[in-house]
Amino acid sequence: EVQLVESGGGLVQPGRSLRLSCAASGFTFDDYAMHWVRQAPGKGLEWVSGISWNSGSIGYADSVKGRFTISRDNAKNSLYLQMNSLRAEDTALYYCAKVFSAIAVADAFDYWGQGTLVTVSS
Amino acid sequence: EIVLTQSPGTLSLSPGERATLSCRASQSVSSSYLAWYQQKPGQAPRLLIYGASSRATGIPDRFSGSGSGTDFTLTISRLEPEDFAVYYCQQYGSSLQFTFGPGTKVDIK
């Protein structure tokens, strides 16, 4: 059974940093691209960042470019999101998601975690 | 960046009725890399349709997707009580620059 479990969220002051983690199990992690998607309270989905299976291709939404860094450790079956210079508008539930097809970079997301909540407030 | 627009914002229908949801892209979505997701309150999104028209594993055949280029449609042939939710389209054809539409809420009339 595929499982994605996010952690690392919490309350943080504006300008500070936070690192999110996503622990994956139930599939061959190093075959699949992975992504982060966020959802502000009561709002829609926003794609944040994605990384290919071998970390060779990485992309970011314009809203986080230069502040967030995505990475993965295939030996630990883990995905990360380093978030620096946090702003109030980064407050959201952050989901990690797995793509549908092995090796594909551009693909739909067939499994999602339950999310970890990040609140940016003084 | 490809911007997705969904209409209507809210669709009020009764169980058994047909739902037609629209997703329009600001530029052509390559290779029909368009997906649809369903989200219920307190839950993560669920993949319904990928490649514009392919149903994901376990998705009932009352859900169908169509379209290409800039215009895409999700159709629910006969609404079941569990289908009342928010639906999002997503393009994933622009290399690691994905976007979601703002969503269409299907609620009970």
XYZ file of N, CA and C in Angstrom:
693
model
N 0.852 -1.204 0.000
C 0.000 0.000 0.000
C 0.882 1.247 0.000
N 0.619 2.121 -0.937
C 1.379 3.378 -1.002
C 1.004 4.262 0.182
N 2.017 4.779 0.852
C 1.789 5.728 1.948
C 2.750 6.894 1.811
N 2.216 8.081 2.009
C 3.011 9.309 2.031
C 2.649 10.034 3.324
N 3.649 10.270 4.159
C 3.401 10.886 5.458
C 4.274 12.132 5.601
N 3.608 13.280 5.625
C 4.310 14.546 5.774
C 4.524 14.874 7.249
N 5.579 15.627 7.505
C 5.862 16.102 8.862
C 6.675 17.378 8.780
N 6.800 18.046 9.923
C 7.643 19.229 9.986
C 6.902 20.545 10.010
N 5.587 20.511 9.858
C 4.823 21.753 9.892
C 4.738 22.320 11.294
N 4.213 23.519 11.388
C 4.057 24.161 12.685
C 3.889 25.649 12.551
N 3.937 26.320 13.693
C 3.820 27.779 13.734
C 5.222 28.395 13.653
N 5.404 29.321 12.748
C 6.714 29.950 12.570
C 6.515 31.439 12.301
N 7.448 32.235 12.759
C 7.361 33.688 12.559
C 7.755 34.072 11.138
N 7.202 35.159 10.640
C 7.611 35.638 9.307
C 9.113 35.843 9.240
N 9.691 35.453 8.096
C 11.132 35.587 7.897
C 11.948 34.393 8.342
N 11.335 33.505 9.113
C 12.060 32.327 9.599
C 11.974 31.183 8.599
N 12.572 30.054 8.967
C 12.653 28.888 8.078
C 11.971 27.677 8.687
N 11.647 26.740 7.810
C 11.045 25.484 8.228
C 11.397 24.436 7.190
N 11.574 23.202 7.616
C 11.864 22.120 6.675
C 10.794 21.055 6.797
N 10.112 20.782 5.696
C 9.104 19.736 5.656
C 9.723 18.445 5.139
N 9.192 17.337 5.615
C 9.619 16.023 5.158
C 8.409 15.215 4.727
N 8.645 14.282 3.821
C 7.605 13.363 3.380
C 8.239 11.976 3.320
N 7.743 11.076 4.165
C 8.241 9.702 4.193
C 7.363 8.835 3.306
N 7.983 8.159 2.357
C 7.250 7.362 1.381
C 7.464 5.876 1.624
N 6.427 5.098 1.366
C 6.532 3.644 1.473
C 5.510 2.993 0.554
N 5.722 1.706 0.266
C 4.768 0.953 -0.537
C 4.994 1.018 -2.028
N 6.079 1.685 -2.448
C 6.418 1.735 -3.877
C 7.916 1.987 -3.995
N 8.444 1.820 -5.191
C 9.868 2.036 -5.424
C 10.115 3.523 -5.574
N 10.437 4.163 -4.461
C 10.503 5.629 -4.390
C 11.409 6.213 -5.466
N 12.565 5.610 -5.692
C 13.520 6.232 -6.602
C 13.163 6.060 -8.077
N 11.982 5.515 -8.374
C 11.499 5.455 -9.750
C 10.566 6.609 -10.110
N 10.142 7.394 -9.114
C 9.057 8.346 -9.328
C 9.417 9.778 -8.982
N 8.981 10.697 -9.865
C 9.038 12.112 -9.519
C 8.069 12.377 -8.371
N 8.373 13.403 -7.604
C 7.554 13.767 -6.445
C 7.318 15.272 -6.444
N 6.239 15.671 -5.804
C 5.842 17.078 -5.819
C 5.332 17.519 -4.456
N 5.350 18.835 -4.261
C 4.673 19.479 -3.137
C 3.553 20.359 -3.681
N 2.403 20.264 -3.053
C 1.231 21.069 -3.383
C 0.709 21.649 -2.073
N 0.281 22.892 -2.089
C -0.254 23.485 -0.857
C -1.666 23.997 -1.060
N -2.326 24.178 0.070
C -3.706 24.649 0.064
C -3.904 25.572 1.251
N -4.047 26.854 0.990
C -4.320 27.804 2.052
C -5.708 27.542 2.625
N -5.936 27.895 3.867
C -7.240 27.608 4.498
C -8.404 28.142 3.678
N -9.309 27.252 3.311
C -10.496 27.634 2.555
C -10.264 27.968 1.095
N -9.045 27.732 0.607
C -8.700 28.094 -0.767
C -8.446 26.864 -1.623
N -8.028 27.098 -2.864
C -7.778 26.016 -3.801
C -6.375 25.463 -3.702
N -6.078 24.553 -4.606
C -4.772 23.901 -4.648
C -3.771 24.764 -5.405
N -2.538 24.785 -4.903
C -1.453 25.495 -5.574
C -0.245 24.568 -5.662
N 0.197 24.286 -6.881
C 1.421 23.525 -7.050
C 2.595 24.363 -6.556
N 3.492 23.744 -5.785
C 4.612 24.460 -5.187
C 5.933 24.109 -5.862
N 6.210 22.810 -5.967
C 7.513 22.393 -6.478
C 7.483 20.923 -6.845
N 8.366 20.530 -7.761
C 8.481 19.142 -8.155
C 9.914 18.758 -8.435
N 10.213 17.469 -8.300
C 11.577 16.970 -8.501
C 11.507 15.626 -9.203
N 12.343 15.432 -10.203
C 12.353 14.170 -10.937
C 12.929 13.051 -10.086
N 12.829 11.828 -10.584
C 13.241 10.650 -9.819
C 14.709 10.705 -9.413
N 15.527 11.319 -10.269
C 16.975 11.346 -10.007
C 17.481 12.736 -9.623
N 16.534 13.635 -9.283
C 16.855 15.027 -8.911
C 17.445 15.828 -10.063
N 17.394 15.293 -11.278
C 17.964 15.992 -12.419
C 17.114 17.139 -12.926
N 15.823 17.090 -12.659
C 14.912 18.160 -13.065
C 14.139 18.637 -11.853
N 14.134 19.943 -11.671
C 13.458 20.557 -10.517
C 12.722 21.787 -11.001
N 11.534 22.010 -10.443
C 10.775 23.205 -10.794
C 10.090 23.794 -9.585
N 9.830 25.101 -9.671
C 9.177 25.830 -8.582
C 8.118 26.765 -9.130
N 7.082 26.965 -8.350
C 6.124 28.018 -8.657
C 6.814 29.364 -8.473
N 6.383 30.343 -9.250
C 6.989 31.674 -9.144
C 6.864 32.237 -7.730
N 5.803 31.863 -7.039
C 5.536 32.419 -5.706
C 6.549 31.969 -4.656
N 7.298 30.893 -4.938
C 8.248 30.374 -3.950
C 9.684 30.332 -4.477
N 9.864 30.644 -5.748
C 11.190 30.553 -6.365
C 12.174 31.457 -5.634
N 13.336 30.910 -5.326
C 14.362 31.663 -4.605
C 14.239 31.578 -3.095
N 13.119 31.078 -2.599
C 12.920 30.952 -1.147
C 12.819 29.490 -0.702
N 12.233 28.655 -1.540
C 12.034 27.245 -1.201
C 13.002 26.381 -2.010
N 13.414 25.261 -1.409
C 14.279 24.304 -2.091
C 13.740 22.891 -1.874
N 13.498 22.196 -2.975
C 13.041 20.820 -2.902
C 14.243 19.889 -3.037
N 14.194 18.769 -2.341
C 15.253 17.777 -2.458
C 14.677 16.411 -2.099
N 15.452 15.392 -2.367
C 15.025 14.035 -2.034
C 16.239 13.206 -1.666
N 15.999 12.197 -0.840
C 17.034 11.239 -0.472
C 16.462 9.863 -0.807
N 16.840 9.311 -1.937
C 16.271 8.036 -2.374
C 16.671 6.882 -1.451
N 17.802 7.001 -0.798
C 18.217 5.955 0.137
C 17.312 5.910 1.369
N 16.708 7.047 1.676
C 15.823 7.137 2.851
C 14.354 7.202 2.459
N 14.057 7.052 1.172
C 12.668 7.141 0.689
C 11.979 8.407 1.200
N 12.678 9.507 1.091
C 12.158 10.748 1.666
C 12.267 11.931 0.711
N 11.274 12.793 0.813
C 11.200 14.038 0.057
C 11.225 15.183 1.053
N 11.853 16.290 0.666
C 11.971 17.425 1.574
C 11.582 18.729 0.894
N 11.204 19.703 1.719
C 10.991 21.063 1.235
C 11.567 22.009 2.273
N 12.669 22.653 1.916
C 13.264 23.673 2.774
C 12.624 25.003 2.437
N 11.998 25.607 3.434
C 11.274 26.849 3.215
C 11.951 27.966 4.013
N 12.504 28.935 3.299
C 13.171 30.076 3.933
C 12.377 31.359 3.704
N 12.685 32.373 4.466
C 12.039 33.691 4.329
C 10.524 33.558 4.232
N 9.964 32.830 5.179
C 8.530 32.547 5.136
C 7.699 33.818 5.310
N 6.555 33.820 4.626
C 5.643 34.955 4.643
C 4.273 34.466 5.118
N 3.448 35.415 5.528
C 2.097 35.047 5.968
C 1.338 34.294 4.877
N 1.582 34.674 3.625
C 0.857 34.036 2.520
C 1.328 32.610 2.226
N 2.363 32.144 2.916
C 2.791 30.751 2.805
C 1.998 29.838 3.742
N 1.154 30.430 4.573
C 0.326 29.636 5.477
C -0.589 28.721 4.674
N -0.481 27.423 4.915
C -1.234 26.444 4.120
C -1.010 25.041 4.661
N -1.824 24.155 4.179
C -1.603 22.723 4.357
C -0.738 22.266 3.187
N 0.381 21.658 3.499
C 1.326 21.231 2.468
C 1.222 19.725 2.270
N 0.916 19.342 1.024
C 0.813 17.938 0.657
C 2.031 17.522 -0.151
N 2.487 16.301 0.055
C 3.396 15.713 -0.923
C 2.588 14.757 -1.783
N 3.019 14.606 -3.023
C 2.273 13.796 -3.971
C 3.226 13.040 -4.892
N 2.799 11.862 -5.265
C 3.583 10.973 -6.138
C 2.986 11.038 -7.543
N 3.835 11.003 -8.570
C 3.308 10.970 -9.929
C 2.882 9.561 -10.298
N 2.070 9.488 -11.323
C 1.432 8.256 -11.743
C 2.397 7.259 -12.381
N 3.272 7.759 -13.275
C 4.118 6.852 -14.059
C 5.569 6.925 -13.629
N 6.196 5.760 -13.568
C 7.612 5.705 -13.240
C 8.438 6.481 -14.269
N 9.474 7.131 -13.804
C 10.455 7.872 -14.600
C 9.893 9.182 -15.176
N 8.579 9.258 -15.430
C 8.002 10.463 -16.026
C 8.245 11.679 -15.141
N 8.537 12.796 -15.783
C 8.682 14.048 -15.054
C 7.338 14.767 -15.004
N 6.685 14.836 -16.145
C 5.386 15.498 -16.241
C 4.291 14.437 -16.191
N 3.537 14.420 -15.108
C 2.516 13.407 -14.954
C 1.539 13.838 -13.874
N 0.350 13.214 -13.889
C -0.643 13.494 -12.855
C -0.201 12.865 -11.531
N -0.877 13.282 -10.460
C -0.519 12.841 -9.112
C -1.523 11.794 -8.632
N -1.065 10.539 -8.478
C -2.022 9.499 -8.139
C -2.117 9.196 -6.645
N -1.133 9.584 -5.873
C -1.207 9.421 -4.423
C -0.778 10.703 -3.735
N -1.499 11.027 -2.679
C -1.244 12.220 -1.896
C -1.151 11.837 -0.418
N -0.326 12.580 0.320
C -0.349 12.430 1.757
C -1.530 13.171 2.353
N -1.604 13.210 3.663
C -2.694 13.922 4.351
C -2.320 15.365 4.671
N -1.084 15.714 4.451
C -0.667 17.103 4.595
C -0.114 17.440 5.961
N 0.700 18.504 5.995
C 1.214 19.057 7.238
C 0.965 20.557 7.201
N 0.463 21.095 8.289
C 0.030 22.490 8.325
C 1.178 23.415 8.713
N 1.380 24.425 7.889
C 2.362 25.466 8.156
C 1.615 26.771 8.403
N 1.868 27.376 9.537
C 1.254 28.655 9.877
C 2.357 29.674 10.096
N 2.318 30.736 9.308
C 3.321 31.796 9.415
C 2.661 33.015 10.042
N 3.055 33.298 11.262
C 2.424 34.394 11.997
C 3.333 34.835 13.139
N 3.243 36.118 13.452
C 4.030 36.637 14.567
C 3.232 36.565 15.869
N 3.667 30.925 -17.835
C 2.859 30.040 -16.999
C 1.482 29.872 -17.620
N 1.030 28.636 -17.669
C -0.307 28.369 -18.184
C -1.329 28.603 -17.074
N -2.288 29.472 -17.340
C -3.346 29.779 -16.372
C -4.595 28.978 -16.753
N -5.171 28.319 -15.766
C -6.390 27.542 -15.971
C -7.584 28.260 -15.358
N -8.675 28.310 -16.114
C -9.929 28.912 -15.651
C -11.001 27.833 -15.629
N -11.710 27.702 -14.520
C -12.770 26.707 -14.418
C -14.129 27.383 -14.316
N -15.106 26.779 -14.962
C -16.469 27.302 -14.869
C -17.471 26.143 -14.866
N -18.598 26.367 -14.173
C -18.873 27.512 -13.324
C -18.116 27.412 -12.002
N -18.191 28.430 -11.188
C -17.565 28.358 -9.888
C -18.295 27.388 -8.966
N -19.604 27.410 -9.058
C -20.450 26.501 -8.288
C -21.529 25.940 -9.198
N -21.795 24.664 -9.036
C -22.811 23.975 -9.821
C -23.776 23.317 -8.833
N -25.023 23.759 -8.843
C -26.017 23.207 -7.921
C -26.923 22.248 -8.678
N -26.841 20.982 -8.313
C -27.571 19.939 -9.019
C -28.164 18.944 -8.029
N -29.063 18.115 -8.529
C -29.684 17.066 -7.707
C -29.054 15.713 -8.046
N -29.064 14.792 -7.088
C -28.600 13.430 -7.398
C -29.330 12.884 -8.617
N -28.570 12.192 -9.472
C -29.138 11.639 -10.693
C -28.980 12.539 -11.900
N -28.688 13.822 -11.665
C -28.513 14.746 -12.782
C -27.097 14.630 -13.364
N -26.935 15.213 -14.527
C -25.657 15.221 -15.228
C -24.913 16.506 -14.896
N -23.618 16.380 -14.624
C -22.788 17.548 -14.330
C -21.750 17.721 -15.424
N -21.614 18.941 -15.904
C -20.621 19.262 -16.927
C -19.758 20.401 -16.421
N -18.472 20.112 -16.224
C -17.524 21.081 -15.678
C -16.514 21.436 -16.764
N -16.168 22.715 -16.835
C -15.286 23.203 -17.884
C -13.957 23.682 -17.319
N -12.903 23.458 -18.078
C -11.570 23.935 -17.733
C -10.946 24.500 -19.003
N -10.557 25.757 -18.959
C -9.976 26.408 -20.123
C -8.570 26.890 -19.782
N -7.626 26.620 -20.702
C -6.231 26.998 -20.492
C -5.875 28.239 -21.291
N -4.952 29.029 -20.766
C -4.540 30.287 -21.431
C -3.690 30.019 -22.672
N -3.125 28.821 -22.773
C -2.413 28.389 -23.975
C -2.538 26.879 -24.071
N -2.220 26.352 -25.220
C -2.439 24.938 -25.467
C -1.676 24.056 -24.472
N -2.359 23.044 -23.962
C -1.757 22.090 -23.029
C -1.162 20.945 -23.844
N 0.143 20.801 -23.769
C 0.818 19.830 -24.628
C 0.415 18.399 -24.309
N 0.240 17.612 -25.382
C -0.062 16.182 -25.275
C -1.244 15.883 -24.364
N -2.167 16.842 -24.265
C -3.354 16.650 -23.408
C -2.967 16.253 -21.994
N -1.904 16.884 -21.472
C -1.483 16.615 -20.097
C -2.375 17.402 -19.136
N -3.621 16.927 -19.061
C -4.621 17.599 -18.244
C -5.253 16.556 -17.331
N -5.322 16.859 -16.042
C -5.893 15.940 -15.066
C -7.038 16.607 -14.317
N -7.905 15.779 -13.776
C -9.003 16.240 -12.927
C -8.909 15.528 -11.575
N -9.166 16.298 -10.509
C -9.140 15.771 -9.146
C -10.441 16.121 -8.444
N -10.812 15.264 -7.529
C -11.952 15.503 -6.657
C -11.437 15.695 -5.239
N -11.978 16.688 -4.543
C -11.589 16.879 -3.137
C -12.829 17.081 -2.279
N -12.900 16.307 -1.231
C -13.977 16.447 -0.246
C -13.413 17.109 0.997
N -14.261 17.746 1.805
C -13.774 18.463 3.004
C -12.939 17.567 3.908
N -11.774 18.087 4.310
C -10.912 17.361 5.232
C -10.134 16.224 4.611
N -10.215 16.087 3.297
C -9.509 14.997 2.618
C -8.511 15.540 1.599
N -7.516 14.717 1.286
C -6.597 15.045 0.203
C -7.316 14.875 -1.135
N -6.847 15.552 -2.155
C -7.435 15.358 -3.487
C -7.280 13.918 -3.968
N -8.202 13.519 -4.860
C -8.157 12.179 -5.440
C -8.112 12.325 -6.960
N -7.195 11.632 -7.598
C -7.088 11.679 -9.053
C -8.263 10.960 -9.693
N -8.953 11.644 -10.607
C -10.066 11.048 -11.347
C -9.665 10.707 -12.780
N -9.106 11.700 -13.463
C -8.832 11.633 -14.901
C -7.414 12.143 -15.152
N -6.672 11.456 -16.015
C -5.370 11.937 -16.467
C -5.318 11.838 -17.981
N -4.392 12.544 -18.585
C -4.310 12.549 -20.046
C -5.590 13.010 -20.700
N -6.299 13.873 -20.015
C -7.554 14.494 -20.463
C -8.754 13.546 -20.473
N -8.533 12.249 -20.703
C -9.693 11.372 -20.880
C -9.546 9.968 -20.290
N -8.424 9.666 -19.660
C -8.215 8.331 -19.078
C -8.621 8.311 -17.610
N -9.478 7.374 -17.252
C -9.886 7.270 -15.849
C -8.797 6.620 -15.022
N -8.578 7.167 -13.833
C -7.616 6.571 -12.917
C -8.184 5.274 -12.336
N -7.317 4.496 -11.741
C -7.700 3.214 -11.178
C -8.821 3.366 -10.156
N -9.882 2.567 -10.336
C -10.969 2.545 -9.369
C -12.006 3.629 -9.528
N -11.864 4.469 -10.538
C -12.825 5.568 -10.743
C -14.019 5.049 -11.540
N -15.226 5.280 -11.035
C -16.433 4.765 -11.739
C -16.574 5.356 -13.128
N -17.236 4.587 -14.008
C -17.331 5.046 -15.400
C -18.359 6.150 -15.607
N -19.016 6.589 -14.530
C -19.873 7.770 -14.694
C -19.041 9.052 -14.837
N -17.751 8.962 -14.503
C -16.836 10.086 -14.684
C -16.150 9.942 -16.045
N -16.190 10.999 -16.837
C -15.481 10.976 -18.116
C -14.861 12.339 -18.392
N -13.736 12.325 -19.084
C -13.054 13.549 -19.456
C -12.895 13.632 -20.958
N -12.901 14.865 -21.459
C -12.722 15.072 -22.894
C -12.046 16.406 -23.124
N -11.651 16.624 -24.373
C -11.063 17.897 -24.758
C -9.622 17.788 -25.181
N -9.113 18.887 -25.720
C -7.721 18.982 -26.144
C -7.386 20.451 -26.370
N -6.100 20.723 -26.510
C -5.689 22.097 -26.759
C -5.893 22.982 -25.543
N -6.910 23.822 -25.596
C -7.176 24.751 -24.498
C -8.513 24.509 -23.804
N -9.333 23.617 -24.306
C -10.667 23.416 -23.741
C -10.898 21.968 -23.331
N -11.217 21.784 -22.052
C -11.391 20.450 -21.483
C -12.681 20.403 -20.655
N -13.246 19.197 -20.580
C -14.512 19.017 -19.876
C -14.468 17.762 -19.021
N -14.993 17.874 -17.811
C -15.252 16.702 -16.961
C -16.763 16.537 -16.901
N -17.233 15.339 -17.203
C -18.659 15.049 -17.149
C -18.916 13.945 -16.133
N -19.902 14.178 -15.285
C -20.386 13.134 -14.368
C -21.785 12.804 -14.854
N -21.963 11.601 -15.378
C -23.188 11.288 -16.125
C -24.436 11.307 -15.238
N -24.325 10.717 -14.056
C -25.441 10.714 -13.106
C -24.853 10.890 -11.713
N -25.144 12.025 -11.098
C -24.546 12.332 -9.811
C -25.031 11.384 -8.712
N -24.063 10.833 -8.006
C -24.337 10.054 -6.802
C -24.107 10.954 -5.588
N -24.696 10.636 -4.448
C -24.528 11.481 -3.259
C -23.065 11.743 -2.905
N -22.197 10.767 -3.149
C -20.783 10.921 -2.797
C -20.012 11.788 -3.790
N -20.648 12.235 -4.874
C -19.955 13.034 -5.886
C -19.978 14.530 -5.584
N -20.724 14.927 -4.555
C -20.786 16.347 -4.242
C -19.493 16.738 -3.529
N -18.721 17.593 -4.201
C -17.355 17.868 -3.795
C -16.830 19.031 -4.640
N -15.545 19.351 -4.455
C -14.888 20.344 -5.291
C -14.007 19.610 -6.302
N -14.023 20.092 -7.539
C -13.264 19.468 -8.612
C -12.248 20.467 -9.171
N -11.017 19.990 -9.310
C -9.940 20.829 -9.830
C -9.374 20.220 -11.110
N -9.074 21.064 -12.078
C -8.277 20.614 -13.207
C -6.825 21.033 -12.958
N -5.921 20.331 -13.608
C -4.489 20.577 -13.447
C -3.816 20.321 -14.779
N -2.909 21.210 -15.172
C -2.086 20.923 -16.341
C -0.704 20.532 -15.875
N -0.147 19.523 -16.514
C 1.193 19.069 -16.145
C 2.045 18.898 -17.390
N 1.701 19.644 -18.443
C 2.419 19.504 -19.693
C 3.576 20.452 -19.844
N 3.597 21.457 -18.988
C 4.671 22.426 -19.047
C 5.754 21.979 -18.085
N 6.905 21.606 -18.607
C 7.931 20.917 -17.855
C 8.190 21.505 -16.476
N 7.700 20.808 -15.459
C 7.856 21.199 -14.064
C 7.424 22.635 -13.803
N 6.374 23.049 -14.473
C 5.672 24.293 -14.161
C 4.194 23.960 -14.237
N 3.728 23.271 -13.222
C 2.355 22.790 -13.214
C 1.432 23.868 -12.652
N 0.157 23.804 -13.003
C -0.808 24.716 -12.425
C -2.141 24.002 -12.222
N -2.895 24.485 -11.234
C -4.257 24.021 -10.968
C -5.230 25.138 -11.321
N -6.429 24.728 -11.692
C -7.507 25.685 -11.816
C -8.063 26.026 -10.442
N -8.919 27.036 -10.362
C -9.460 27.499 -9.074
C -10.514 26.579 -8.474
N -11.011 25.624 -9.256
C -11.972 24.665 -8.726
C -13.418 24.981 -9.070
N -14.219 23.934 -9.168
C -15.670 24.034 -9.300
C -16.294 23.229 -8.171
N -17.155 23.874 -7.404
C -17.853 23.180 -6.325
C -19.178 22.652 -6.861
N -19.396 21.358 -6.702
C -20.667 20.748 -7.072
C -21.430 20.504 -5.782
N -22.519 21.244 -5.613
C -23.273 21.055 -4.380
C -24.712 20.630 -4.665
N -25.359 20.208 -3.596
C -26.692 19.631 -3.721
C -27.733 20.740 -3.827
N -28.557 20.645 -4.867
C -29.609 21.642 -5.078
C -30.759 21.422 -4.099
